[in-house]
């Protein structure tokens, strides 16, 4: 299995190379040259596997340059009851007769990003040790990627992490999770701006090939294919838990900001997993919902990006969206490159000619949720089911209800635990969400963070001065 760029300018490379590279040299994103296919017999043979064994089976389809015994060891190190709290790893919890929650937030940072990052932490350390080199991770977070990456990579040999976050735009709990880490290889940078500004700095530095090589830069954002591959596993797991026999269909509702989480579902569906619908849920920053409704992709400026009560989705330029467009235009790298050039020049591109394919061919439907919707959904879900959900998951639940179909399970991908967004829970229920006992004093711990202007050169200087070389 080799990988190429969505923009057509990268020589095919094996998994270990693209794992360390992040952004492709031509500015595109790595994708498999050809997707593996899942058969009904294969899926049936996987029923009853532990999550770690299922992860091995799925990831071995994408990772062919790591010996099978080593890859199995990595998945078993990543997905343990000690890390995720139980042997289930990803529990399936019915909400009512129509919806169930796929519990992706049982990991150390209480967010779905742990599902991929725990594997990536193992894979990075393994590949770097084999090659005798170092890696400096440069990432951007709107709240959850940062802490998941830092907790997975803290203390790892040969790795330093430089994580950019939007200053003042994450919850107090999210800030405390990241900024309270005192490990020498963890560097938090709060940028005066929005998430898209942080993401733009990461892309600018990753696109400077001389700087990237000199500082051994890598990525953990969902631009890294390793993240997507690891997330495909829980779609397969969810399907296996929600069905009893081959061919049964399941729909998934996914709160979506950077498009990586739902992209993994798109890949799983293309591989042959029987997915009926991929329900994309956004908040007020509904650029993706607008695209699936109109066919026009028009990202918004930092000034037009709303600060909402589901802050991890306050994103207007979804970095993973390019991989879907690559599929939509028939894997034509030149066309993708032209579209992103048009986006840079005009601020939008129009693919409304493909509108009929979104639902019929790819299974995508979409909807948006507001602050009032989130509060009402949190309240209604708790009153009806006794289940407390976070505001991002509430966006997913709200939008999912419009697309429930008789006889087809609807699984809402849980984004985070409510303790991470206690202010919004208090607004909905009149009381804050209690943190897990082990994290009760988190917000009172000393915090270590560098606050910087939205300035590529300032971040470049800081990385150069603190990089592990």
Coordinates of C-alpha atoms in Angstrom, one line a residue:
X1 CA 0.0 0.0 0.0
X2 CA 1.5 3.3 -1.2
X3 CA 0.2 6.8 -0.9
X4 CA 0.0 9.8 -3.4
X5 CA -1.0 13.4 -3.0
X6 CA -4.4 14.9 -3.6
X7 CA -2.7 17.4 -5.9
X8 CA -0.8 14.9 -7.9
X9 CA 2.8 16.0 -7.3
X10 CA 4.2 13.4 -4.9
X11 CA 6.0 10.2 -5.8
X12 CA 4.1 7.2 -4.2
X13 CA 5.3 6.6 -0.6
X14 CA 4.8 3.9 2.0
X15 CA 2.9 4.6 5.2
X16 CA 5.9 5.2 7.5
X17 CA 7.1 8.0 5.2
X18 CA 3.7 9.8 5.1
X19 CA 3.3 9.3 8.8
X20 CA 6.3 11.5 9.4
X21 CA 5.7 14.0 6.6
X22 CA 2.2 15.3 7.4
X23 CA 1.5 17.7 4.5
X24 CA 2.6 16.4 1.1
X25 CA 5.5 18.3 -0.6
X26 CA 3.1 19.8 -3.2
X27 CA 0.8 21.1 -0.5
X28 CA -1.7 18.4 -0.9
X29 CA -2.8 15.6 1.4
X30 CA -1.7 11.9 1.3
X31 CA -4.3 9.4 0.2
X32 CA -4.0 5.7 -0.7
X33 CA -3.3 4.9 -4.3
X34 CA -6.2 2.4 -4.1
X35 CA -8.6 1.7 -1.3
X36 CA -8.8 -1.9 0.2
X37 CA -12.2 -3.5 0.0
X38 CA -14.1 -5.1 2.9
X39 CA -16.1 -8.2 2.2
X40 CA -19.1 -9.5 4.0
X41 CA -17.1 -12.6 5.0
X42 CA -14.3 -10.5 6.4
X43 CA -16.7 -8.4 8.5
X44 CA -18.4 -11.4 9.9
X45 CA -15.0 -12.9 10.8
X46 CA -14.3 -9.8 12.9
X47 CA -17.3 -10.1 15.1
X48 CA -16.2 -10.7 18.7
X49 CA -12.7 -9.4 18.2
X50 CA -11.3 -7.1 20.9
X51 CA -10.9 -3.4 19.9
X52 CA -7.1 -3.8 19.7
X53 CA -7.4 -6.9 17.5
X54 CA -10.0 -5.2 15.2
X55 CA -7.6 -2.2 15.0
X56 CA -4.8 -4.5 13.9
X57 CA -7.0 -6.0 11.2
X58 CA -8.2 -2.7 9.8
X59 CA -4.9 -0.9 10.0
X60 CA -3.0 -3.8 8.4
X61 CA -5.0 -3.0 5.2
X62 CA -3.3 0.5 5.2
X63 CA 0.0 -0.2 6.8
X64 CA 2.1 -2.8 4.9
X65 CA 5.6 -1.6 5.7
X66 CA 5.4 -2.4 9.4
X67 CA 5.7 -6.2 10.2
X68 CA 2.4 -7.7 11.3
X69 CA 3.7 -8.8 14.7
X70 CA 5.0 -5.2 15.4
X71 CA 1.8 -3.6 14.2
X72 CA -0.3 -5.9 16.5
X73 CA 2.0 -4.9 19.4
X74 CA 1.4 -1.2 18.6
X75 CA -2.5 -1.6 18.5
X76 CA -2.4 -3.6 21.8
X77 CA -0.3 -0.9 23.4
X78 CA -2.6 1.8 22.2
X79 CA -6.0 0.3 23.1
X80 CA -6.0 -1.0 26.7
X81 CA -8.5 -1.0 29.5
X82 CA -6.0 1.0 31.6
X83 CA -6.0 3.9 29.0
X84 CA -9.7 3.8 28.1
X85 CA -11.3 2.7 31.4
X86 CA -12.8 -0.6 30.4
X87 CA -12.4 -3.5 28.0
X88 CA -15.1 -2.0 25.8
X89 CA -12.8 0.8 24.7
X90 CA -15.7 2.2 22.6
X91 CA -19.1 1.4 24.2
X92 CA -22.4 1.7 22.4
X93 CA -25.1 3.3 24.5
X94 CA -28.7 3.4 23.4
X95 CA -30.3 6.9 23.9
X96 CA -33.8 5.9 22.9
X97 CA -35.5 3.8 20.3
X98 CA -34.0 5.9 17.5
X99 CA -30.5 6.9 18.4
X100 CA -27.4 5.4 20.1
X101 CA -24.1 7.0 21.2
X102 CA -20.8 5.6 20.0
X103 CA -18.7 6.4 23.1
X104 CA -15.4 7.7 21.7
X105 CA -14.5 9.8 24.7
X106 CA -13.3 7.3 27.3
X107 CA -9.6 8.1 26.8
X108 CA -7.3 10.2 28.9
X109 CA -8.4 13.6 27.5
X110 CA -12.1 12.8 27.4
X111 CA -12.4 13.4 23.7
X112 CA -12.6 11.3 20.5
X113 CA -9.2 12.5 19.4
X114 CA -7.7 10.0 21.8
X115 CA -8.9 7.2 19.6
X116 CA -6.4 8.0 16.9
X117 CA -3.7 9.8 18.9
X118 CA -3.0 6.8 21.2
X119 CA -2.1 4.8 18.1
X120 CA -0.2 7.6 16.5
X121 CA 1.9 8.0 19.7
X122 CA 2.9 4.4 19.5
X123 CA 3.5 4.5 15.7
X124 CA 5.7 7.7 15.8
X125 CA 7.9 6.3 18.5
X126 CA 8.3 3.0 16.7
X127 CA 9.2 4.5 13.3
X128 CA 11.6 7.1 14.8
X129 CA 13.4 4.4 16.7
X130 CA 13.8 2.2 13.6
X131 CA 15.2 5.2 11.7
X132 CA 17.3 6.7 14.5
X133 CA 15.9 10.2 14.0
X134 CA 13.8 12.8 15.7
X135 CA 10.5 14.5 14.9
X136 CA 9.0 17.9 15.8
X137 CA 5.2 17.8 15.7
X138 CA 3.7 21.1 14.7
X139 CA -0.1 21.2 15.1
X140 CA -3.1 23.4 15.5
X141 CA -6.1 22.7 17.8
X142 CA -9.5 24.1 18.4
X143 CA -9.6 22.3 21.7
X144 CA -9.3 18.5 21.6
X145 CA -6.6 17.5 19.1
X146 CA -4.0 19.4 21.2
X147 CA -4.5 17.7 24.5
X148 CA -5.0 14.3 22.8
X149 CA -1.7 14.7 21.0
X150 CA 0.2 16.0 24.0
X151 CA -1.0 13.2 26.3
X152 CA -0.2 10.6 23.7
X153 CA 3.3 12.0 23.0
X154 CA 4.4 13.4 26.4
X155 CA 7.8 11.9 27.3
X156 CA 8.1 10.0 24.0
X157 CA 11.7 9.6 22.9
X158 CA 12.8 11.7 19.9
X159 CA 9.6 13.8 19.7
X160 CA 8.8 17.4 20.6
X161 CA 5.3 18.9 20.2
X162 CA 4.5 22.5 19.3
X163 CA 0.7 23.0 19.5
X164 CA -1.0 26.2 18.4
X165 CA -4.4 27.1 19.9
X166 CA -6.6 30.2 19.5
X167 CA -6.0 32.5 22.5
X168 CA -9.1 32.7 24.7
X169 CA -11.3 30.6 22.5
X170 CA -11.2 27.2 24.2
X171 CA -13.0 26.2 27.4
X172 CA -11.2 26.6 30.7
X173 CA -11.0 22.8 31.1
X174 CA -9.5 22.4 27.6
X175 CA -6.9 25.1 28.3
X176 CA -6.0 23.4 31.7
X177 CA -5.6 20.0 30.0
X178 CA -3.0 21.4 27.6
X179 CA -1.3 24.2 29.5
X180 CA -0.9 22.3 32.8
X181 CA 1.5 19.8 31.2
X182 CA 5.0 20.4 32.4
X183 CA 6.9 17.9 30.2
X184 CA 10.0 19.3 28.6
X185 CA 8.9 18.0 25.1
X186 CA 5.5 19.8 25.2
X187 CA 5.3 23.4 23.9
X188 CA 1.9 25.2 23.9
X189 CA 1.5 28.4 21.8
X190 CA -1.7 30.5 22.2
X191 CA -2.1 32.6 19.0
X192 CA -4.1 35.8 19.1
X193 CA -6.7 34.8 16.5
X194 CA -9.0 31.9 15.6
X195 CA -8.4 28.3 14.9
X196 CA -8.1 28.9 11.2
X197 CA -5.2 31.4 11.8
X198 CA -3.4 28.6 13.8
X199 CA -4.1 26.2 11.0
X200 CA -2.8 28.6 8.4
X201 CA 0.5 29.0 10.3
X202 CA 1.0 25.3 10.5
X203 CA 0.3 25.0 6.7
X204 CA 2.7 27.8 5.9
X205 CA 5.6 26.3 7.9
X206 CA 4.8 22.8 6.7
X207 CA 4.8 24.1 3.1
X208 CA 8.3 25.7 3.6
X209 CA 10.2 22.5 2.6
X210 CA 13.6 23.8 3.6
X211 CA 12.4 24.7 7.1
X212 CA 10.4 21.5 7.3
X213 CA 13.5 19.4 6.5
X214 CA 15.8 21.4 8.8
X215 CA 13.5 21.1 11.8
X216 CA 12.2 17.6 11.1
X217 CA 8.6 18.8 11.1
X218 CA 5.7 16.4 11.3
X219 CA 1.9 16.7 11.9
X220 CA -0.8 15.2 14.1
X221 CA -3.7 17.2 12.8
X222 CA -6.1 15.2 10.6
X223 CA -4.0 16.1 7.6
X224 CA -1.9 13.1 8.8
X225 CA -3.4 10.0 7.1
X226 CA -2.4 8.0 10.2
X227 CA -5.2 9.8 12.1
X228 CA -7.8 9.0 9.4
X229 CA -6.8 5.3 9.2
X230 CA -7.1 4.9 13.0
X231 CA -10.5 6.5 13.0
X232 CA -11.8 4.1 10.4
X233 CA -11.6 1.4 13.0
X234 CA -14.4 2.8 15.2
X235 CA -16.8 3.0 12.2
X236 CA -16.2 -0.8 11.7
X237 CA -16.5 -1.4 15.4
X238 CA -19.8 0.6 15.6
X239 CA -21.3 -1.3 12.6
X240 CA -20.3 -4.6 14.2
X241 CA -21.9 -3.6 17.5
X242 CA -25.1 -2.3 16.0
X243 CA -25.8 -5.1 13.6
X244 CA -26.3 -8.9 13.8
X245 CA -25.7 -10.0 10.2
X246 CA -24.0 -9.1 6.9
X247 CA -25.5 -6.5 4.8
X248 CA -27.4 -4.6 7.5
X249 CA -27.1 -0.8 7.1
X250 CA -26.2 1.7 9.8
X251 CA -26.1 5.5 9.6
X252 CA -23.6 7.7 11.5
X253 CA -24.1 11.3 12.6
X254 CA -20.9 13.2 13.1
X255 CA -20.3 16.6 14.7
X256 CA -17.9 18.1 12.1
X257 CA -15.4 21.0 12.1
X258 CA -12.2 20.0 10.3
X259 CA -13.9 17.1 8.4
X260 CA -11.4 14.4 9.5
X261 CA -13.9 12.5 11.7
X262 CA -16.6 12.1 9.1
X263 CA -14.0 11.6 6.3
X264 CA -13.0 8.4 8.1
X265 CA -16.6 7.3 7.7
X266 CA -16.6 8.2 4.1
X267 CA -13.5 6.1 3.6
X268 CA -15.1 3.2 5.4
X269 CA -18.2 3.4 3.3
X270 CA -16.1 3.5 0.1
X271 CA -14.3 0.3 1.3
X272 CA -17.7 -1.4 1.5
X273 CA -18.9 -1.0 5.1
X274 CA -22.7 -1.0 4.8
X275 CA -23.2 2.7 5.8
X276 CA -26.6 4.2 4.7
X277 CA -26.1 7.8 5.6
X278 CA -23.2 10.0 6.9
X279 CA -25.0 12.9 8.7
X280 CA -22.7 15.9 8.9
X281 CA -23.6 18.2 11.8
X282 CA -22.2 21.7 12.1
X283 CA -22.7 24.6 14.5
X284 CA -23.2 28.2 13.4
X285 CA -20.0 28.0 11.4
X286 CA -21.8 26.0 8.8
X287 CA -19.5 26.2 5.8
X288 CA -19.6 22.4 5.3
X289 CA -23.4 22.3 5.7
X290 CA -23.6 25.0 3.1
X291 CA -21.5 23.0 0.7
X292 CA -23.5 19.9 1.0
X293 CA -26.7 21.9 0.5
X294 CA -25.5 24.1 -2.4
X295 CA -22.4 22.6 -3.9
X296 CA -20.5 25.9 -3.2
X297 CA -17.5 25.9 -0.9
X298 CA -17.0 29.3 0.6
X299 CA -14.8 29.4 3.7
X300 CA -15.2 32.5 5.9
X301 CA -12.6 34.9 7.3
X302 CA -11.4 34.9 10.9
X303 CA -13.7 37.9 11.5
X304 CA -16.7 36.0 10.2
X305 CA -16.0 32.8 12.2
X306 CA -18.3 32.7 15.2
X307 CA -17.2 31.9 18.7
X308 CA -19.8 29.4 19.8
X309 CA -20.7 27.1 22.7
X310 CA -19.3 24.1 20.7
X311 CA -15.9 25.7 20.2
X312 CA -14.0 22.7 18.8
X313 CA -16.2 23.2 15.7
X314 CA -15.5 26.9 15.3
X315 CA -13.7 26.3 12.0
X316 CA -14.4 27.8 8.6
X317 CA -11.6 26.1 6.5
X318 CA -11.7 22.4 7.0
X319 CA -8.3 21.1 6.2
X320 CA -9.4 17.5 5.5
X321 CA -12.1 18.5 3.0
X322 CA -9.6 18.3 0.2
X323 CA -9.5 14.5 0.4
X324 CA -13.3 14.3 -0.2
X325 CA -13.0 16.7 -3.1
X326 CA -10.3 14.5 -4.6
X327 CA -12.8 11.6 -4.6
X328 CA -15.6 13.8 -5.9
X329 CA -13.6 14.9 -9.0
X330 CA -12.4 11.4 -9.9
X331 CA -9.0 11.4 -8.2
X332 CA -7.8 14.1 -10.5
X333 CA -4.9 15.8 -8.7
X334 CA -4.6 18.6 -11.3
X335 CA -8.3 19.5 -10.9
X336 CA -7.9 19.6 -7.1
X337 CA -4.8 21.8 -7.4
X338 CA -6.8 24.1 -9.7
X339 CA -9.7 24.3 -7.3
X340 CA -7.5 25.3 -4.4
X341 CA -5.8 27.9 -6.6
X342 CA -9.3 29.2 -7.4
X343 CA -10.2 29.2 -3.7
X344 CA -7.1 31.3 -2.9
X345 CA -7.9 33.8 -5.7
X346 CA -11.7 34.0 -5.5
X347 CA -12.6 32.8 -2.0
X348 CA -14.8 30.0 -3.2
X349 CA -15.3 27.3 -5.7
X350 CA -18.6 25.9 -7.2
X351 CA -19.2 22.2 -7.6
X352 CA -22.9 22.4 -7.7
X353 CA -22.9 20.2 -10.8
X354 CA -22.1 17.3 -8.4
X355 CA -25.0 18.0 -6.0
X356 CA -26.9 14.9 -7.0
X357 CA -23.9 12.7 -6.0
X358 CA -23.6 13.9 -2.4
X359 CA -26.4 11.8 -0.9
X360 CA -27.0 9.3 -3.7
X361 CA -23.4 8.2 -4.4
X362 CA -21.6 9.1 -1.2
X363 CA -24.3 9.0 1.5
X364 CA -23.8 12.6 2.8
X365 CA -26.6 14.7 4.2
X366 CA -26.1 17.7 6.5
X367 CA -27.6 20.1 9.0
X368 CA -26.7 22.9 11.4
X369 CA -27.4 23.5 15.1
X370 CA -27.5 26.7 17.1
X371 CA -26.7 27.6 20.7
X372 CA -30.4 27.4 21.6
X373 CA -30.6 24.0 19.9
X374 CA -27.6 22.7 21.9
X375 CA -29.1 23.8 25.2
X376 CA -32.5 22.3 24.4
X377 CA -30.9 19.0 23.2
X378 CA -28.7 18.7 26.2
X379 CA -31.7 19.3 28.5
X380 CA -34.1 17.0 26.5
X381 CA -31.6 14.2 26.3
X382 CA -30.9 14.3 30.0
X383 CA -34.6 14.5 31.0
X384 CA -35.6 11.7 28.6
X385 CA -32.6 9.3 28.9
X386 CA -30.7 10.4 32.0
X387 CA -27.6 10.8 29.8
X388 CA -25.5 13.9 29.9
X389 CA -23.9 14.9 26.5
X390 CA -21.5 17.7 25.6
X391 CA -22.4 20.5 23.3
X392 CA -20.7 19.1 20.2
X393 CA -22.4 15.8 20.7
X394 CA -25.6 17.7 21.1
X395 CA -25.1 19.2 17.7
X396 CA -24.9 15.7 16.4
X397 CA -28.0 14.5 18.2
X398 CA -30.0 17.5 17.1
X399 CA -29.2 17.1 13.4
X400 CA -29.4 13.3 13.5
X401 CA -33.0 13.3 14.5
X402 CA -34.0 14.8 11.1
X403 CA -32.5 11.8 9.2
X404 CA -33.6 8.8 11.3
X405 CA -35.0 6.1 9.0
X406 CA -37.1 3.1 10.2
X407 CA -35.1 -0.1 10.6
X408 CA -31.7 1.6 10.3
X409 CA -29.7 2.3 13.5
X410 CA -28.5 5.8 13.8
X411 CA -25.2 6.1 15.7
X412 CA -24.2 9.5 16.9
X413 CA -20.4 9.8 17.4
X414 CA -19.7 11.2 20.8
X415 CA -17.2 14.0 20.6
X416 CA -16.2 14.7 24.2
X417 CA -17.4 14.3 27.7
X418 CA -19.5 17.1 29.1
X419 CA -17.0 18.0 31.9
X420 CA -14.9 19.7 29.2
X421 CA -17.7 22.3 28.6
X422 CA -19.1 22.8 32.1
X423 CA -20.3 26.4 31.5
X424 CA -22.6 25.2 28.7
X425 CA -23.9 22.3 30.7
X426 CA -24.7 24.7 33.5
X427 CA -26.5 27.0 31.1
X428 CA -28.6 24.0 30.0
X429 CA -29.3 22.3 33.3
X430 CA -28.6 24.9 35.9
X431 CA -25.7 23.1 37.4
X432 CA -22.1 22.4 36.1
X433 CA -20.9 19.0 34.8
X434 CA -18.8 17.3 37.5
X435 CA -15.3 16.5 36.3
X436 CA -14.0 12.9 36.7
X437 CA -12.5 12.4 40.1
X438 CA -9.0 12.1 38.8
X439 CA -9.2 15.5 37.1
X440 CA -11.1 17.4 39.8
X441 CA -8.3 19.8 40.5
X442 CA -7.1 20.2 36.9
X443 CA -8.0 23.9 36.5
X444 CA -6.1 24.9 39.6
X445 CA -2.8 23.5 38.4
X446 CA 0.0 25.8 37.2
X447 CA -0.1 26.5 33.4
X448 CA 2.7 26.9 31.0
X449 CA 1.9 28.6 27.6
X450 CA 3.5 31.1 25.2
X451 CA 1.0 33.8 23.9
X452 CA 2.0 35.1 20.5
X453 CA 0.6 37.3 17.8
X454 CA -0.8 35.8 14.6
X455 CA 2.6 35.8 13.0
X456 CA 4.2 33.0 11.0
X457 CA 7.7 34.3 11.6
X458 CA 7.3 34.5 15.4
X459 CA 6.2 30.8 15.5
X460 CA 9.1 29.9 13.1
X461 CA 11.6 31.4 15.5
X462 CA 10.2 29.7 18.5
X463 CA 10.2 26.3 16.8
X464 CA 13.7 26.7 15.5
X465 CA 14.9 27.6 19.0
X466 CA 13.2 24.7 20.8
X467 CA 13.2 21.9 18.2
X468 CA 14.5 18.5 19.0
X469 CA 17.2 17.9 16.4

